[in-house]
mmCIF file of C-alpha atoms and ligand atoms in Angstrom:
data_model
loop_
_atom_site.group_PDB
_atom_site.id
_atom_site.type_symbol
_atom_site.label_atom_id
_atom_site.label_comp_id
_atom_site.label_asym_id
_atom_site.label_seq_id
_atom_site.Cartn_x
_atom_site.Cartn_y
_atom_site.Cartn_z
ATOM 1 C CA UNK A 183 40.095 -21.705 66.686
ATOM 2 C CA UNK A 184 38.204 -25.036 66.573
ATOM 3 C CA UNK A 185 40.311 -28.043 67.572
ATOM 4 C CA UNK A 186 39.345 -31.174 65.668
ATOM 5 C CA UNK A 187 40.113 -34.843 66.242
ATOM 6 C CA UNK A 188 39.623 -37.525 63.604
ATOM 7 C CA UNK A 189 38.697 -41.032 64.772
ATOM 8 C CA UNK A 190 39.519 -43.669 62.153
ATOM 9 C CA UNK A 191 42.568 -42.964 60.003
ATOM 10 C CA UNK A 192 41.487 -44.966 56.949
ATOM 11 C CA UNK A 193 40.332 -43.865 53.488
ATOM 12 C CA UNK A 194 37.694 -41.402 54.650
ATOM 13 C CA UNK A 195 39.827 -40.150 57.569
ATOM 14 C CA UNK A 196 42.399 -38.982 55.018
ATOM 15 C CA UNK A 197 39.686 -37.307 52.909
ATOM 16 C CA UNK A 198 38.411 -35.287 55.896
ATOM 17 C CA UNK A 199 41.911 -34.383 57.070
ATOM 18 C CA UNK A 200 42.615 -32.916 53.645
ATOM 19 C CA UNK A 201 39.316 -31.004 53.583
ATOM 20 C CA UNK A 202 40.091 -29.475 57.010
ATOM 21 C CA UNK A 203 43.107 -27.739 55.507
ATOM 22 C CA UNK A 204 40.798 -25.392 53.565
ATOM 23 C CA UNK A 205 39.770 -23.467 56.717
ATOM 24 C CA UNK A 206 42.037 -21.244 58.754
ATOM 25 C CA UNK A 207 39.767 -21.190 61.835
ATOM 26 C CA UNK A 208 40.236 -24.943 62.353
ATOM 27 C CA UNK A 209 43.151 -27.097 63.478
ATOM 28 C CA UNK A 210 43.461 -30.832 63.274
ATOM 29 C CA UNK A 211 45.012 -31.594 66.678
ATOM 30 C CA UNK A 212 44.597 -35.316 67.207
ATOM 31 C CA UNK A 213 44.223 -38.504 65.148
ATOM 32 C CA UNK A 214 42.984 -41.742 66.677
ATOM 33 C CA UNK A 215 43.163 -45.262 65.280
ATOM 34 C CA UNK A 216 43.798 -48.512 67.189
ATOM 35 C CA UNK A 217 46.058 -49.665 64.346
ATOM 36 C CA UNK A 218 49.208 -47.697 65.068
ATOM 37 C CA UNK A 219 50.539 -47.661 61.513
ATOM 38 C CA UNK A 220 47.290 -46.067 60.300
ATOM 39 C CA UNK A 221 47.215 -43.517 63.137
ATOM 40 C CA UNK A 222 50.871 -42.640 62.646
ATOM 41 C CA UNK A 223 50.607 -42.319 58.841
ATOM 42 C CA UNK A 224 47.793 -39.755 59.030
ATOM 43 C CA UNK A 225 49.234 -37.924 62.041
ATOM 44 C CA UNK A 226 52.680 -37.582 60.432
ATOM 45 C CA UNK A 227 51.157 -36.270 57.210
ATOM 46 C CA UNK A 228 49.594 -33.357 59.099
ATOM 47 C CA UNK A 229 52.228 -33.058 61.882
ATOM 48 C CA UNK A 230 49.765 -33.759 64.706
ATOM 49 C CA UNK A 231 49.554 -36.076 67.727
ATOM 50 C CA UNK A 232 47.978 -39.495 67.535
ATOM 51 C CA UNK A 233 46.486 -41.960 70.009
ATOM 52 C CA UNK A 234 45.260 -45.532 69.766
ATOM 53 C CA UNK A 235 42.321 -45.399 72.177
ATOM 54 C CA UNK A 236 39.225 -43.309 71.284
ATOM 55 C CA UNK A 237 38.660 -42.622 75.015
ATOM 56 C CA UNK A 238 41.749 -40.386 74.896
ATOM 57 C CA UNK A 239 39.898 -38.222 72.360
ATOM 58 C CA UNK A 240 36.750 -38.017 74.488
ATOM 59 C CA UNK A 241 38.793 -37.214 77.640
ATOM 60 C CA UNK A 242 40.813 -34.488 75.906
ATOM 61 C CA UNK A 243 39.271 -31.163 76.981
ATOM 62 C CA UNK A 244 41.147 -29.294 74.246
ATOM 63 C CA UNK A 245 39.239 -31.164 71.494
ATOM 64 C CA UNK A 246 36.114 -29.214 70.457
ATOM 65 C CA UNK A 247 34.787 -31.420 67.677
ATOM 66 C CA UNK A 248 35.221 -34.954 66.392
ATOM 67 C CA UNK A 249 35.004 -36.308 62.851
ATOM 68 C CA UNK A 250 34.171 -40.013 63.038
ATOM 69 C CA UNK A 251 35.489 -42.188 60.202
ATOM 70 C CA UNK A 252 35.796 -45.449 62.114
ATOM 71 C CA UNK A 253 34.200 -48.670 60.778
ATOM 72 C CA UNK A 254 30.399 -48.510 60.933
ATOM 73 C CA UNK A 255 30.023 -50.905 63.861
ATOM 74 C CA UNK A 256 31.662 -48.298 66.163
ATOM 75 C CA UNK A 257 29.706 -45.211 65.021
ATOM 76 C CA UNK A 258 26.982 -45.225 67.685
ATOM 77 C CA UNK A 259 29.439 -45.788 70.535
ATOM 78 C CA UNK A 260 31.743 -43.042 69.237
ATOM 79 C CA UNK A 261 28.881 -40.582 68.614
ATOM 80 C CA UNK A 262 27.424 -41.053 72.107
ATOM 81 C CA UNK A 263 30.763 -40.865 73.909
ATOM 82 C CA UNK A 264 31.825 -37.777 71.971
ATOM 83 C CA UNK A 265 28.537 -35.932 72.512
ATOM 84 C CA UNK A 266 28.406 -36.953 76.185
ATOM 85 C CA UNK A 267 31.876 -35.479 76.656
ATOM 86 C CA UNK A 268 30.690 -32.162 75.208
ATOM 87 C CA UNK A 269 32.120 -32.438 71.690
ATOM 88 C CA UNK A 270 30.414 -31.525 68.423
ATOM 89 C CA UNK A 271 30.288 -34.467 66.012
ATOM 90 C CA UNK A 272 30.243 -35.227 62.330
ATOM 91 C CA UNK A 273 29.933 -38.967 61.692
ATOM 92 C CA UNK A 274 30.362 -40.922 58.508
ATOM 93 C CA UNK A 275 27.491 -42.879 56.992
ATOM 94 C CA UNK A 276 25.772 -45.157 57.840
ATOM 95 C CA UNK A 277 24.762 -44.261 61.376
ATOM 96 C CA UNK A 278 24.802 -47.954 62.416
ATOM 97 C CA UNK A 279 24.585 -51.497 61.115
ATOM 98 C CA UNK A 280 21.113 -52.071 62.598
ATOM 99 C CA UNK A 281 18.052 -49.961 63.324
ATOM 100 C CA UNK A 282 17.934 -50.841 67.019
ATOM 101 C CA UNK A 283 21.390 -49.312 67.643
ATOM 102 C CA UNK A 284 20.505 -46.285 65.513
ATOM 103 C CA UNK A 285 17.278 -45.757 67.476
ATOM 104 C CA UNK A 286 19.142 -46.095 70.785
ATOM 105 C CA UNK A 287 21.559 -43.436 69.557
ATOM 106 C CA UNK A 288 18.791 -40.998 68.545
ATOM 107 C CA UNK A 289 16.846 -41.634 71.783
ATOM 108 C CA UNK A 290 19.886 -41.110 73.995
ATOM 109 C CA UNK A 291 20.863 -37.940 72.115
ATOM 110 C CA UNK A 292 17.377 -36.418 72.413
ATOM 111 C CA UNK A 293 17.481 -32.748 71.285
ATOM 112 C CA UNK A 294 21.248 -33.037 70.776
ATOM 113 C CA UNK A 295 20.532 -35.266 67.717
ATOM 114 C CA UNK A 296 19.873 -32.067 65.729
ATOM 115 C CA UNK A 297 23.521 -31.077 66.266
ATOM 116 C CA UNK A 298 25.157 -34.331 65.178
ATOM 117 C CA UNK A 299 25.884 -34.224 61.478
ATOM 118 C CA UNK A 300 25.743 -37.262 59.191
ATOM 119 C CA UNK A 301 28.328 -37.540 56.415
ATOM 120 C CA UNK A 302 25.984 -37.633 53.423
ATOM 121 C CA UNK A 303 28.453 -35.678 51.278
ATOM 122 C CA UNK A 304 26.507 -35.973 48.023
ATOM 123 C CA UNK A 305 23.956 -33.418 49.246
ATOM 124 C CA UNK A 306 26.820 -30.906 49.136
ATOM 125 C CA UNK A 307 28.110 -31.742 45.664
ATOM 126 C CA UNK A 308 27.966 -28.463 43.678
ATOM 127 C CA UNK A 309 26.547 -30.166 40.550
ATOM 128 C CA UNK A 310 23.816 -32.079 42.386
ATOM 129 C CA UNK A 311 22.902 -29.143 44.615
ATOM 130 C CA UNK A 312 22.694 -26.828 41.549
ATOM 131 C CA UNK A 313 20.305 -29.342 39.967
ATOM 132 C CA UNK A 314 18.210 -29.424 43.170
ATOM 133 C CA UNK A 315 18.161 -25.606 43.437
ATOM 134 C CA UNK A 316 16.880 -25.325 39.853
ATOM 135 C CA UNK A 317 14.243 -27.986 40.524
ATOM 136 C CA UNK A 318 13.172 -26.111 43.671
ATOM 137 C CA UNK A 319 12.999 -22.894 41.601
ATOM 138 C CA UNK A 320 10.366 -24.609 39.442
ATOM 139 C CA UNK A 321 12.369 -24.821 36.191
ATOM 140 C CA UNK A 322 10.827 -28.200 35.237
ATOM 141 C CA UNK A 323 7.562 -27.929 37.135
ATOM 142 C CA UNK A 324 6.580 -30.608 39.636
ATOM 143 C CA UNK A 325 9.070 -33.450 40.027
ATOM 144 C CA UNK A 326 7.536 -36.762 38.965
ATOM 145 C CA UNK A 327 10.452 -39.209 38.698
ATOM 146 C CA UNK A 328 14.027 -39.246 39.964
ATOM 147 C CA UNK A 329 16.780 -41.562 38.707
ATOM 148 C CA UNK A 330 20.020 -41.944 40.681
ATOM 149 C CA UNK A 331 22.890 -43.949 39.175
ATOM 150 C CA UNK A 332 25.843 -44.822 41.405
ATOM 151 C CA UNK A 333 28.433 -47.359 40.327
ATOM 152 C CA UNK A 334 31.839 -47.827 41.926
ATOM 153 C CA UNK A 335 34.911 -48.494 39.749
ATOM 154 C CA UNK A 336 35.897 -51.530 41.820
ATOM 155 C CA UNK A 337 34.589 -53.413 44.835
ATOM 156 C CA UNK A 338 36.251 -52.829 48.219
ATOM 157 C CA UNK A 339 38.265 -55.681 49.774
ATOM 158 C CA UNK A 340 36.413 -58.671 51.234
ATOM 159 C CA UNK A 341 37.372 -57.537 54.760
ATOM 160 C CA UNK A 342 35.565 -54.206 54.204
ATOM 161 C CA UNK A 343 32.460 -55.900 52.733
ATOM 162 C CA UNK A 344 32.323 -58.200 55.777
ATOM 163 C CA UNK A 345 31.924 -55.268 58.191
ATOM 164 C CA UNK A 346 29.908 -53.008 55.879
ATOM 165 C CA UNK A 347 26.394 -54.199 56.671
ATOM 166 C CA UNK A 348 25.770 -55.098 53.022
ATOM 167 C CA UNK A 349 25.349 -53.032 49.875
ATOM 168 C CA UNK A 350 22.066 -51.361 50.874
ATOM 169 C CA UNK A 351 23.457 -50.003 54.183
ATOM 170 C CA UNK A 352 26.947 -49.282 52.907
ATOM 171 C CA UNK A 353 26.523 -48.017 49.353
ATOM 172 C CA UNK A 354 22.848 -47.438 48.509
ATOM 173 C CA UNK A 355 22.539 -45.498 51.796
ATOM 174 C CA UNK A 356 23.943 -42.395 50.006
ATOM 175 C CA UNK A 357 21.269 -42.743 47.325
ATOM 176 C CA UNK A 358 18.473 -43.312 49.861
ATOM 177 C CA UNK A 359 19.505 -40.019 51.427
ATOM 178 C CA UNK A 360 19.532 -38.306 48.012
ATOM 179 C CA UNK A 361 16.063 -39.658 47.214
ATOM 180 C CA UNK A 362 14.738 -38.453 50.597
ATOM 181 C CA UNK A 363 16.347 -35.072 49.951
ATOM 182 C CA UNK A 364 14.512 -34.743 46.620
ATOM 183 C CA UNK A 365 11.244 -36.617 47.281
ATOM 184 C CA UNK A 366 10.637 -36.303 51.029
ATOM 185 C CA UNK A 367 9.215 -39.203 53.045
ATOM 186 C CA UNK A 368 9.093 -42.588 51.341
ATOM 187 C CA UNK A 369 6.088 -44.923 51.544
ATOM 188 C CA UNK A 370 7.163 -47.996 49.587
ATOM 189 C CA UNK A 371 10.404 -49.753 48.640
ATOM 190 C CA UNK A 372 11.012 -52.473 46.045
ATOM 191 C CA UNK A 373 14.494 -53.916 45.570
ATOM 192 C CA UNK A 374 16.182 -56.601 43.506
ATOM 193 C CA UNK A 375 19.788 -57.686 43.676
ATOM 194 C CA UNK A 376 22.185 -60.001 41.920
ATOM 195 C CA UNK A 377 25.868 -60.864 41.700
ATOM 196 C CA UNK A 378 28.559 -60.706 39.078
ATOM 197 C CA UNK A 379 31.210 -61.242 41.761
ATOM 198 C CA UNK A 380 31.352 -64.769 43.239
ATOM 199 C CA UNK A 381 33.475 -63.440 46.135
ATOM 200 C CA UNK A 382 30.739 -61.019 47.208
ATOM 201 C CA UNK A 383 28.023 -63.655 46.660
ATOM 202 C CA UNK A 384 29.966 -65.958 48.999
ATOM 203 C CA UNK A 385 29.674 -63.277 51.694
ATOM 204 C CA UNK A 386 25.877 -63.299 51.293
ATOM 205 C CA UNK A 387 25.810 -59.786 49.812
ATOM 206 C CA UNK A 388 24.739 -58.426 46.421
ATOM 207 C CA UNK A 389 27.061 -56.437 44.194
ATOM 208 C CA UNK A 390 24.392 -55.111 41.829
ATOM 209 C CA UNK A 391 21.039 -53.723 42.992
ATOM 210 C CA UNK A 392 18.130 -51.757 41.593
ATOM 211 C CA UNK A 393 15.703 -50.116 44.017
ATOM 212 C CA UNK A 394 12.440 -48.392 43.187
ATOM 213 C CA UNK A 395 10.780 -46.125 45.745
ATOM 214 C CA UNK A 396 7.430 -44.335 45.962
ATOM 215 C CA UNK A 397 7.127 -41.229 48.079
ATOM 216 C CA UNK A 398 4.196 -40.493 50.369
ATOM 217 C CA UNK A 399 2.857 -38.053 47.771
ATOM 218 C CA UNK A 400 3.198 -40.493 44.862
ATOM 219 C CA UNK A 401 6.512 -39.518 43.248
ATOM 220 C CA UNK A 402 8.771 -42.303 41.973
ATOM 221 C CA UNK A 403 12.524 -42.868 42.211
ATOM 222 C CA UNK A 404 14.907 -45.477 40.829
ATOM 223 C CA UNK A 405 18.355 -46.181 42.261
ATOM 224 C CA UNK A 406 20.853 -48.194 40.214
ATOM 225 C CA UNK A 407 24.000 -49.444 41.977
ATOM 226 C CA UNK A 408 26.918 -51.632 41.011
ATOM 227 C CA UNK A 409 30.086 -52.401 42.965
ATOM 228 C CA UNK A 410 32.045 -52.411 39.695
ATOM 229 C CA UNK A 411 32.014 -50.286 36.566
ATOM 230 C CA UNK A 412 34.388 -50.705 33.617
ATOM 231 C CA UNK A 413 34.535 -46.964 32.824
ATOM 232 C CA UNK A 414 35.079 -45.730 36.392
ATOM 233 C CA UNK A 415 33.005 -43.967 39.078
ATOM 234 C CA UNK A 416 29.574 -43.499 37.498
ATOM 235 C CA UNK A 417 27.625 -40.795 39.397
ATOM 236 C CA UNK A 418 24.566 -39.374 37.650
ATOM 237 C CA UNK A 419 21.160 -37.938 38.517
ATOM 238 C CA UNK A 420 18.119 -37.271 36.355
ATOM 239 C CA UNK A 421 15.048 -35.390 37.570
ATOM 240 C CA UNK A 422 12.003 -35.698 35.321
ATOM 241 C CA UNK A 423 9.282 -33.096 35.859
ATOM 242 C CA UNK A 424 5.957 -31.981 34.424
ATOM 243 C CA UNK A 425 7.634 -29.321 32.233
ATOM 244 C CA UNK A 426 10.996 -30.904 31.427
ATOM 245 C CA UNK A 427 14.062 -32.632 32.780
ATOM 246 C CA UNK A 428 17.227 -31.692 34.683
ATOM 247 C CA UNK A 429 20.146 -34.085 34.517
ATOM 248 C CA UNK A 430 23.696 -34.177 35.835
ATOM 249 C CA UNK A 431 26.216 -36.269 33.915
ATOM 250 C CA UNK A 432 29.560 -37.653 35.086
ATOM 251 C CA UNK A 433 32.375 -35.169 35.620
ATOM 252 C CA UNK A 434 35.681 -35.372 33.814
ATOM 253 C CA UNK A 435 38.930 -33.639 34.760
ATOM 254 C CA UNK A 436 38.516 -31.095 31.934
ATOM 255 C CA UNK A 437 35.718 -30.203 29.504
ATOM 256 C CA UNK A 438 37.887 -30.962 26.430
ATOM 257 C CA UNK A 439 36.291 -33.233 23.820
ATOM 258 C CA UNK A 440 37.825 -34.996 20.850
ATOM 259 C CA UNK A 441 36.410 -35.853 17.427
ATOM 260 C CA UNK A 442 38.206 -38.261 15.085
ATOM 261 C CA UNK A 443 37.251 -40.568 12.215
ATOM 262 C CA UNK A 444 36.169 -43.184 14.784
ATOM 263 C CA UNK A 445 34.771 -41.015 17.625
ATOM 264 C CA UNK A 446 32.879 -37.805 18.196
ATOM 265 C CA UNK A 447 32.290 -35.927 21.455
ATOM 266 C CA UNK A 448 34.893 -38.145 23.165
ATOM 267 C CA UNK A 449 35.812 -36.941 26.667
ATOM 268 C CA UNK A 450 38.572 -38.122 28.953
ATOM 269 C CA UNK A 451 37.801 -40.763 31.589
ATOM 270 C CA UNK A 452 35.372 -39.953 34.402
ATOM 271 C CA UNK A 453 36.849 -38.863 37.730
ATOM 272 C CA UNK A 454 38.450 -41.837 39.409
ATOM 273 C CA UNK A 455 36.546 -42.394 42.684
ATOM 274 C CA UNK A 456 34.910 -40.678 45.649
ATOM 275 C CA UNK A 457 38.043 -38.851 46.755
ATOM 276 C CA UNK A 458 38.337 -37.008 43.411
ATOM 277 C CA UNK A 459 34.678 -36.823 42.331
ATOM 278 C CA UNK A 460 33.407 -35.512 45.664
ATOM 279 C CA UNK A 461 36.439 -33.502 46.823
ATOM 280 C CA UNK A 462 34.413 -30.260 46.718
ATOM 281 C CA UNK A 463 31.440 -31.934 48.372
ATOM 282 C CA UNK A 464 33.541 -33.139 51.342
ATOM 283 C CA UNK A 465 34.956 -29.629 51.794
ATOM 284 C CA UNK A 466 31.538 -27.943 51.602
ATOM 285 C CA UNK A 467 30.065 -30.600 53.920
ATOM 286 C CA UNK A 468 32.774 -29.926 56.498
ATOM 287 C CA UNK A 469 32.199 -26.180 56.096
ATOM 288 C CA UNK A 470 28.514 -26.671 56.929
ATOM 289 C CA UNK A 471 29.480 -28.656 60.037
ATOM 290 C CA UNK A 472 32.055 -26.107 61.174
ATOM 291 C CA UNK A 473 29.652 -23.217 60.490
ATOM 292 C CA UNK A 474 27.105 -24.935 62.740
ATOM 293 C CA UNK A 475 29.723 -24.710 65.497
ATOM 294 C CA UNK A 476 30.815 -21.104 64.888
ATOM 295 C CA UNK A 477 27.418 -19.678 63.888
ATOM 296 C CA UNK A 478 25.158 -22.117 65.750
ATOM 297 C CA UNK A 479 21.940 -23.858 64.765
ATOM 298 C CA UNK A 480 20.907 -27.370 63.831
ATOM 299 C CA UNK A 481 22.816 -29.404 61.250
ATOM 300 C CA UNK A 482 21.460 -30.943 58.062
ATOM 301 C CA UNK A 483 21.657 -33.819 57.302
ATOM 302 C CA UNK A 484 21.588 -34.910 60.942
ATOM 303 C CA UNK A 485 21.699 -38.346 62.532
ATOM 304 C CA UNK A 486 17.879 -38.313 62.250
ATOM 305 C CA UNK A 487 18.374 -38.347 58.453
ATOM 306 C CA UNK A 488 20.910 -41.126 59.021
ATOM 307 C CA UNK A 489 18.212 -43.102 60.843
ATOM 308 C CA UNK A 490 15.636 -42.555 58.067
ATOM 309 C CA UNK A 491 18.119 -43.650 55.383
ATOM 310 C CA UNK A 492 18.831 -46.793 57.403
ATOM 311 C CA UNK A 493 15.073 -47.510 57.585
ATOM 312 C CA UNK A 494 15.049 -47.509 53.756
ATOM 313 C CA UNK A 495 18.162 -49.718 53.621
ATOM 314 C CA UNK A 496 16.547 -52.319 55.886
ATOM 315 C CA UNK A 497 13.314 -52.145 53.866
ATOM 316 C CA UNK A 498 15.279 -52.680 50.627
ATOM 317 C CA UNK A 499 17.162 -55.650 52.090
ATOM 318 C CA UNK A 500 13.853 -57.210 53.193
ATOM 319 C CA UNK A 501 12.254 -56.490 49.806
ATOM 320 C CA UNK A 502 15.120 -58.152 47.901
ATOM 321 C CA UNK A 503 15.128 -61.154 50.248
ATOM 322 C CA UNK A 504 11.358 -61.699 50.295
ATOM 323 C CA UNK A 505 10.735 -60.674 46.649
ATOM 324 C CA UNK A 506 7.977 -58.217 47.553
ATOM 325 C CA UNK A 507 7.311 -54.531 47.994
ATOM 326 C CA UNK A 508 7.891 -53.301 51.541
ATOM 327 C CA UNK A 509 5.748 -50.543 53.018
ATOM 328 C CA UNK A 510 7.700 -48.118 55.161
HETATM 329 N N1 NAD B 193 31.020 -40.579 52.760
HETATM 330 C C1 NAD B 193 31.767 -41.320 51.972
HETATM 331 O O1 NAD B 193 31.903 -41.046 50.798
HETATM 332 C C2 NAD B 193 32.493 -42.515 52.553
HETATM 333 C C3 NAD B 193 33.494 -43.125 51.796
HETATM 334 C C4 NAD B 193 34.178 -44.205 52.360
HETATM 335 C C5 NAD B 193 33.836 -44.674 53.606
HETATM 336 N N2 NAD B 193 32.827 -44.067 54.300
HETATM 337 C C6 NAD B 193 32.459 -44.570 55.654
HETATM 338 O O2 NAD B 193 33.562 -44.295 56.516
HETATM 339 C C7 NAD B 193 33.754 -45.366 57.445
HETATM 340 C C8 NAD B 193 35.177 -45.895 57.302
HETATM 341 O O3 NAD B 193 35.357 -46.338 55.985
HETATM 342 P P1 NAD B 193 36.800 -46.339 55.283
HETATM 343 O O4 NAD B 193 36.540 -46.635 53.858
HETATM 344 O O5 NAD B 193 37.583 -45.160 55.657
HETATM 345 O O6 NAD B 193 37.394 -47.652 55.971
HETATM 346 P P2 NAD B 193 38.946 -47.991 56.213
HETATM 347 O O7 NAD B 193 38.955 -49.449 56.521
HETATM 348 O O8 NAD B 193 39.776 -47.457 55.109
HETATM 349 O O9 NAD B 193 39.312 -47.146 57.521
HETATM 350 C C9 NAD B 193 38.759 -47.400 58.784
HETATM 351 C C10 NAD B 193 39.827 -47.041 59.800
HETATM 352 O O10 NAD B 193 39.249 -47.213 61.111
HETATM 353 C C11 NAD B 193 40.224 -47.849 61.932
HETATM 354 N N3 NAD B 193 39.535 -48.505 63.055
HETATM 355 C C12 NAD B 193 39.252 -49.819 63.231
HETATM 356 N N4 NAD B 193 38.644 -49.998 64.428
HETATM 357 C C13 NAD B 193 38.553 -48.770 64.998
HETATM 358 C C14 NAD B 193 38.040 -48.305 66.228
HETATM 359 N N5 NAD B 193 37.474 -49.134 67.118
HETATM 360 N N6 NAD B 193 38.124 -46.988 66.502
HETATM 361 C C15 NAD B 193 38.685 -46.136 65.632
HETATM 362 N N7 NAD B 193 39.197 -46.513 64.445
HETATM 363 C C16 NAD B 193 39.120 -47.812 64.121
HETATM 364 C C17 NAD B 193 40.953 -48.802 61.008
HETATM 365 O O11 NAD B 193 42.230 -49.124 61.534
HETATM 366 C C18 NAD B 193 41.055 -47.950 59.734
HETATM 367 O O12 NAD B 193 42.236 -47.170 59.736
HETATM 368 C C19 NAD B 193 32.673 -46.396 57.136
HETATM 369 O O13 NAD B 193 31.595 -46.205 58.020
HETATM 370 C C20 NAD B 193 32.248 -46.056 55.710
HETATM 371 O O14 NAD B 193 30.878 -46.376 55.469
HETATM 372 C C21 NAD B 193 32.179 -42.996 53.809
#
């Protein structure tokens, strides 16, 4: 039995706690959050203990593995303390708010970095991974262009934006990881950003961005992000290849369509947000992490992938600020 602790009992802490329930060789034993009402709410839901100080998790010899869902500014500290106390770790994205901290983390971990998993859940989404498998099988020949669309239904609260590191590190980071997963190493980044939300503009962040990337072997990618979307959580991918195209549209709760005198092919609304749209992905992601503990071997994506995605996020932020292409 693998004993798990969750650090950070917020939105993503709840998602991971729910996903843990799918395995019978795993027990959630401890929840940690300095805000007692958050710690208690998650702990009571799953009938487990809670604590307010992360050091209690690291000092607890009965905890085998830690899922880190604390705010990004604490990730490096929590990763290092957990690994140094002998625990296996899965940490939410992004690895850190700045490259220096991320590099310190990777350097201090050394070989152990290959065993610390990064929470890039979209790699595990069954629809996106089926698309990637078919691309890898050569169904559309060589990939030439990738388009990733990711729009949130509504922006997070101002307090979350303030500690998020900005849209490129907080939101686009998922898409940078997807592009790296499809295209390999990136050579060049071009980004533009704008605002439809005055509140986000006041915080010095963008709420709409478009990023174009060129891989080392000349393939192109476009990422389109918005913090708001009138029709819900817009998550699509299109891979354009020499012999055709593979695309993955938004998912709806059922496949039922309606035709009337005013509409044809009408589906129900797209899945609400990350909790619903990526429920399977979070479960499969956690499975991969837990399998790395029971079966052994390196994890993928690891914190090294987290570092590389952050390199692209910083390049995009510089590109948008300086209005120029940035070579990576
Ligand atoms: N992979 C995904 O799809 C996904 C989705 C959402 C958030 N995230 C990431 O998860 C992290 C948390 O985001 P969230 O949306 O759950 O935020 P949240 O604000 O809902 O939750 C964060 C929780 O951490 C707690 N916390 C604050 N300081 C802490 C500390 N020092 N130690 C431990 N816990 C602390 C807060 O009380 C809160 O309960 C962020 O890094 C975010 O980027 C990932």
